[in-house]
Amino acid sequence: MTGAASTQKKVKIGLLLPYSGTYGMLGTSVDRGIRLAIEQRGSKLGGRDVEFVVVNSEANPGKAVSNMQKLISAEKVDFVVGPIHSGVAMAALKVARQTGTILVIPNAGLNVATRELCAPNIFRTSFSNWQPNYAMAKPAYDQGYRRIVTISWRYAAGTEHLGGFEEEFKRHGGQIVKQILVPFPSVDFQTYLTEIASIKPDAVYTFFGGGGAVKFIQDYADAGLKGKIPLLSTGFLTESLEGLGNRADGIRTTLHYADDLDNKYNIAFRKAFKDRYNDEAGVYAVQGYDSGLLLIRAMEAVKGDTSNQAALIEAMRKVKFQDSPRGPWTMSKAHNPIQNIYMSEVRGGKNVMVGTAAKALDDPATGCKMAK
Ligand code: PHB
């Protein structure tokens, strides 16, 4: 297609997200965030109308290649925005690398996406699994914790979340007395919680998200561990506190977003989200929103012309996120956010920001040639 022809057709955005299951809420939030950003700017990208093609990934890595092929070969989308799940990301990355389709990852933290498997056509607007977890290690050590049990799901995001924390915690002199991995997406936590109670560590460090996070907090309190063994995590654990009463109180988390971040862009974003969806925004909605900002600004810069991919990618690299609800951030050379990591604590059933754990934190981007 020539430049002129490619500026008249609709821009097609494929959304590869889970809309059901334990990560269903995450996919829905990203979907809402990206649509809100684009609607706020007249529902156009670089002057062109927009069409979304939605595929429910079901957070299922086994279906990821065929789902990607459907969007790319059958639907001929201009961009794929997805996925949420790091296992799905591994497969999506391979297809994006083979086909050259531009992939915008609005959540999945799979470290290699912006390390060894980084590529010009792969961008991430969320975080690497290493980033928020690394940031909790020193505060945990400074709090006096020395013996910690870690627990998560047995898949890339679980092991990478725990790994980011464990490596840095050990470097400070702490000890991981046990690492527990639960099959994904199982939420049968009782036996593991009994084991933790018998080990009596100084603290527990965990990663769970979506429905699994809510269930873990509930089971932790119901097993009598709340108030006895401090619970630390990334903010994904405490994203949804509805129905938990005071069970989550005292949980400390690190994340690249805080609900109550006091900046005018966050306040305006949360209000617009509430007005549009009658629901509270959270980190996943922010990541969807910033994916929208990335596409809006890059498409404006190239005046809607997707035919010159090198120019489009260059425009994407240069986008500034000074007005993101999470605070200002920039895209690293490996195409991953360089961003602040905030510390929050649950008090009275609400996440309350208590400080900044890391300023402008960049992923190490190990093995990414573009980052050199
Ligand atoms: C991931 O699979 O990379 C993942 C999923 C849910 C989260 C964070 C990371 O909340």
PDB file of N, CA, C and O and ligand atoms in Angstrom, residues 23 26 84-87 107-110 127 129 155-158 161 207-210 236 284, ligand 1:
ATOM      1  N   TYR A  23      -7.448 -13.725  35.162  1.00  0.00           N
ATOM      2  CA  TYR A  23      -6.929 -12.444  34.678  1.00  0.00           C
ATOM      3  C   TYR A  23      -7.964 -11.646  33.873  1.00  0.00           C
ATOM      4  O   TYR A  23      -7.616 -10.661  33.212  1.00  0.00           O
ATOM      5  N   LEU A  26      -8.044  -7.985  34.460  1.00  0.00           N
ATOM      6  CA  LEU A  26      -6.855  -7.282  33.969  1.00  0.00           C
ATOM      7  C   LEU A  26      -7.035  -6.900  32.502  1.00  0.00           C
ATOM      8  O   LEU A  26      -6.762  -5.770  32.092  1.00  0.00           O
ATOM      9  N   ILE A  84      -1.418  -9.947  28.530  1.00  0.00           N
ATOM     10  CA  ILE A  84      -1.355  -9.729  29.974  1.00  0.00           C
ATOM     11  C   ILE A  84      -0.403 -10.725  30.625  1.00  0.00           C
ATOM     12  O   ILE A  84       0.302 -10.406  31.575  1.00  0.00           O
ATOM     13  N   HIS A  85      -0.418 -11.945  30.111  1.00  0.00           N
ATOM     14  CA  HIS A  85       0.234 -13.094  30.757  1.00  0.00           C
ATOM     15  C   HIS A  85       1.608 -13.345  30.123  1.00  0.00           C
ATOM     16  O   HIS A  85       1.738 -13.386  28.888  1.00  0.00           O
ATOM     17  N   SER A  86       2.635 -13.518  30.948  1.00  0.00           N
ATOM     18  CA  SER A  86       4.003 -13.675  30.439  1.00  0.00           C
ATOM     19  C   SER A  86       4.186 -14.920  29.572  1.00  0.00           C
ATOM     20  O   SER A  86       5.014 -14.912  28.653  1.00  0.00           O
ATOM     21  N   GLY A  87       3.439 -15.976  29.836  1.00  0.00           N
ATOM     22  CA  GLY A  87       3.537 -17.184  28.995  1.00  0.00           C
ATOM     23  C   GLY A  87       2.965 -16.927  27.615  1.00  0.00           C
ATOM     24  O   GLY A  87       3.522 -17.375  26.595  1.00  0.00           O
ATOM     25  N   ASN A 107       0.969  -5.095  29.560  1.00  0.00           N
ATOM     26  CA  ASN A 107       1.104  -5.655  30.919  1.00  0.00           C
ATOM     27  C   ASN A 107       2.251  -6.658  31.026  1.00  0.00           C
ATOM     28  O   ASN A 107       3.182  -6.410  31.772  1.00  0.00           O
ATOM     29  N   ALA A 108       2.143  -7.789  30.335  1.00  0.00           N
ATOM     30  CA  ALA A 108       3.057  -8.919  30.575  1.00  0.00           C
ATOM     31  C   ALA A 108       4.494  -8.465  30.840  1.00  0.00           C
ATOM     32  O   ALA A 108       5.102  -7.790  30.017  1.00  0.00           O
ATOM     33  N   GLY A 109       5.038  -8.866  31.988  1.00  0.00           N
ATOM     34  CA  GLY A 109       6.344  -8.369  32.408  1.00  0.00           C
ATOM     35  C   GLY A 109       7.528  -9.220  31.976  1.00  0.00           C
ATOM     36  O   GLY A 109       8.673  -8.878  32.316  1.00  0.00           O
ATOM     37  N   LEU A 110       7.270 -10.285  31.242  1.00  0.00           N
ATOM     38  CA  LEU A 110       8.319 -11.227  30.821  1.00  0.00           C
ATOM     39  C   LEU A 110       9.645 -10.503  30.540  1.00  0.00           C
ATOM     40  O   LEU A 110       9.749  -9.730  29.584  1.00  0.00           O
ATOM     41  N   PHE A 127       5.930  -2.681  32.530  1.00  0.00           N
ATOM     42  CA  PHE A 127       7.026  -2.885  33.482  1.00  0.00           C
ATOM     43  C   PHE A 127       7.725  -4.173  33.052  1.00  0.00           C
ATOM     44  O   PHE A 127       7.142  -4.976  32.314  1.00  0.00           O
ATOM     45  N   ASN A 129       9.145  -7.702  34.772  1.00  0.00           N
ATOM     46  CA  ASN A 129       8.880  -8.390  36.039  1.00  0.00           C
ATOM     47  C   ASN A 129       9.938  -8.062  37.088  1.00  0.00           C
ATOM     48  O   ASN A 129       9.682  -8.089  38.282  1.00  0.00           O
ATOM     49  N   TYR A 155       4.945 -20.097  36.842  1.00  0.00           N
ATOM     50  CA  TYR A 155       5.102 -19.731  35.415  1.00  0.00           C
ATOM     51  C   TYR A 155       5.996 -18.504  35.381  1.00  0.00           C
ATOM     52  O   TYR A 155       6.354 -17.955  36.429  1.00  0.00           O
ATOM     53  N   ALA A 156       6.368 -18.073  34.182  1.00  0.00           N
ATOM     54  CA  ALA A 156       7.414 -17.053  34.054  1.00  0.00           C
ATOM     55  C   ALA A 156       7.207 -15.842  34.961  1.00  0.00           C
ATOM     56  O   ALA A 156       8.149 -15.398  35.619  1.00  0.00           O
ATOM     57  N   ALA A 157       5.990 -15.303  35.023  1.00  0.00           N
ATOM     58  CA  ALA A 157       5.801 -14.089  35.834  1.00  0.00           C
ATOM     59  C   ALA A 157       6.035 -14.386  37.306  1.00  0.00           C
ATOM     60  O   ALA A 157       6.614 -13.568  38.024  1.00  0.00           O
ATOM     61  N   GLY A 158       5.603 -15.556  37.765  1.00  0.00           N
ATOM     62  CA  GLY A 158       5.799 -15.923  39.165  1.00  0.00           C
ATOM     63  C   GLY A 158       7.271 -16.048  39.496  1.00  0.00           C
ATOM     64  O   GLY A 158       7.765 -15.432  40.453  1.00  0.00           O
ATOM     65  N   HIS A 161       9.039 -12.605  39.149  1.00  0.00           N
ATOM     66  CA  HIS A 161       8.710 -11.683  40.251  1.00  0.00           C
ATOM     67  C   HIS A 161       9.518 -12.068  41.490  1.00  0.00           C
ATOM     68  O   HIS A 161      10.203 -11.242  42.087  1.00  0.00           O
ATOM     69  N   PHE A 207       3.816 -13.018  44.793  1.00  0.00           N
ATOM     70  CA  PHE A 207       3.164 -12.425  43.618  1.00  0.00           C
ATOM     71  C   PHE A 207       1.949 -13.258  43.261  1.00  0.00           C
ATOM     72  O   PHE A 207       2.074 -14.462  43.004  1.00  0.00           O
ATOM     73  N   PHE A 208       0.784 -12.626  43.297  1.00  0.00           N
ATOM     74  CA  PHE A 208      -0.415 -13.157  42.661  1.00  0.00           C
ATOM     75  C   PHE A 208      -1.151 -11.974  42.059  1.00  0.00           C
ATOM     76  O   PHE A 208      -0.991 -10.836  42.522  1.00  0.00           O
ATOM     77  N   GLY A 209      -1.951 -12.240  41.024  1.00  0.00           N
ATOM     78  CA  GLY A 209      -2.702 -11.157  40.388  1.00  0.00           C
ATOM     79  C   GLY A 209      -4.149 -11.574  40.159  1.00  0.00           C
ATOM     80  O   GLY A 209      -4.498 -12.760  40.278  1.00  0.00           O
ATOM     81  N   GLY A 210      -4.986 -10.603  39.840  1.00  0.00           N
ATOM     82  CA  GLY A 210      -6.384 -10.864  39.485  1.00  0.00           C
ATOM     83  C   GLY A 210      -7.131 -11.596  40.590  1.00  0.00           C
ATOM     84  O   GLY A 210      -6.957 -11.328  41.781  1.00  0.00           O
ATOM     85  N   PHE A 236       0.258  -5.456  42.467  1.00  0.00           N
ATOM     86  CA  PHE A 236      -0.728  -6.289  41.767  1.00  0.00           C
ATOM     87  C   PHE A 236      -1.563  -7.068  42.782  1.00  0.00           C
ATOM     88  O   PHE A 236      -2.733  -7.341  42.557  1.00  0.00           O
ATOM     89  N   TYR A 284      -3.758  -1.498  35.788  1.00  0.00           N
ATOM     90  CA  TYR A 284      -3.945  -2.095  34.447  1.00  0.00           C
ATOM     91  C   TYR A 284      -4.608  -1.096  33.503  1.00  0.00           C
ATOM     92  O   TYR A 284      -4.282  -1.031  32.320  1.00  0.00           O
TER      93      TYR A 284
HETATM   94  C1  PHB B   1       2.468 -11.523  33.800  1.00  0.00           C
HETATM   95  O1  PHB B   1       2.079 -12.665  33.489  1.00  0.00           O
HETATM   96  O2  PHB B   1       3.485 -11.014  33.290  1.00  0.00           O
HETATM   97  C2  PHB B   1       1.698 -10.751  34.812  1.00  0.00           C
HETATM   98  C3  PHB B   1       0.367 -11.039  35.049  1.00  0.00           C
HETATM   99  C4  PHB B   1      -0.334 -10.317  35.985  1.00  0.00           C
HETATM  100  C5  PHB B   1       0.276  -9.272  36.655  1.00  0.00           C
HETATM  101  C6  PHB B   1       1.594  -8.963  36.411  1.00  0.00           C
HETATM  102  C7  PHB B   1       2.325  -9.705  35.485  1.00  0.00           C
HETATM  103  O3  PHB B   1      -0.416  -8.577  37.551  1.00  0.00           O
END
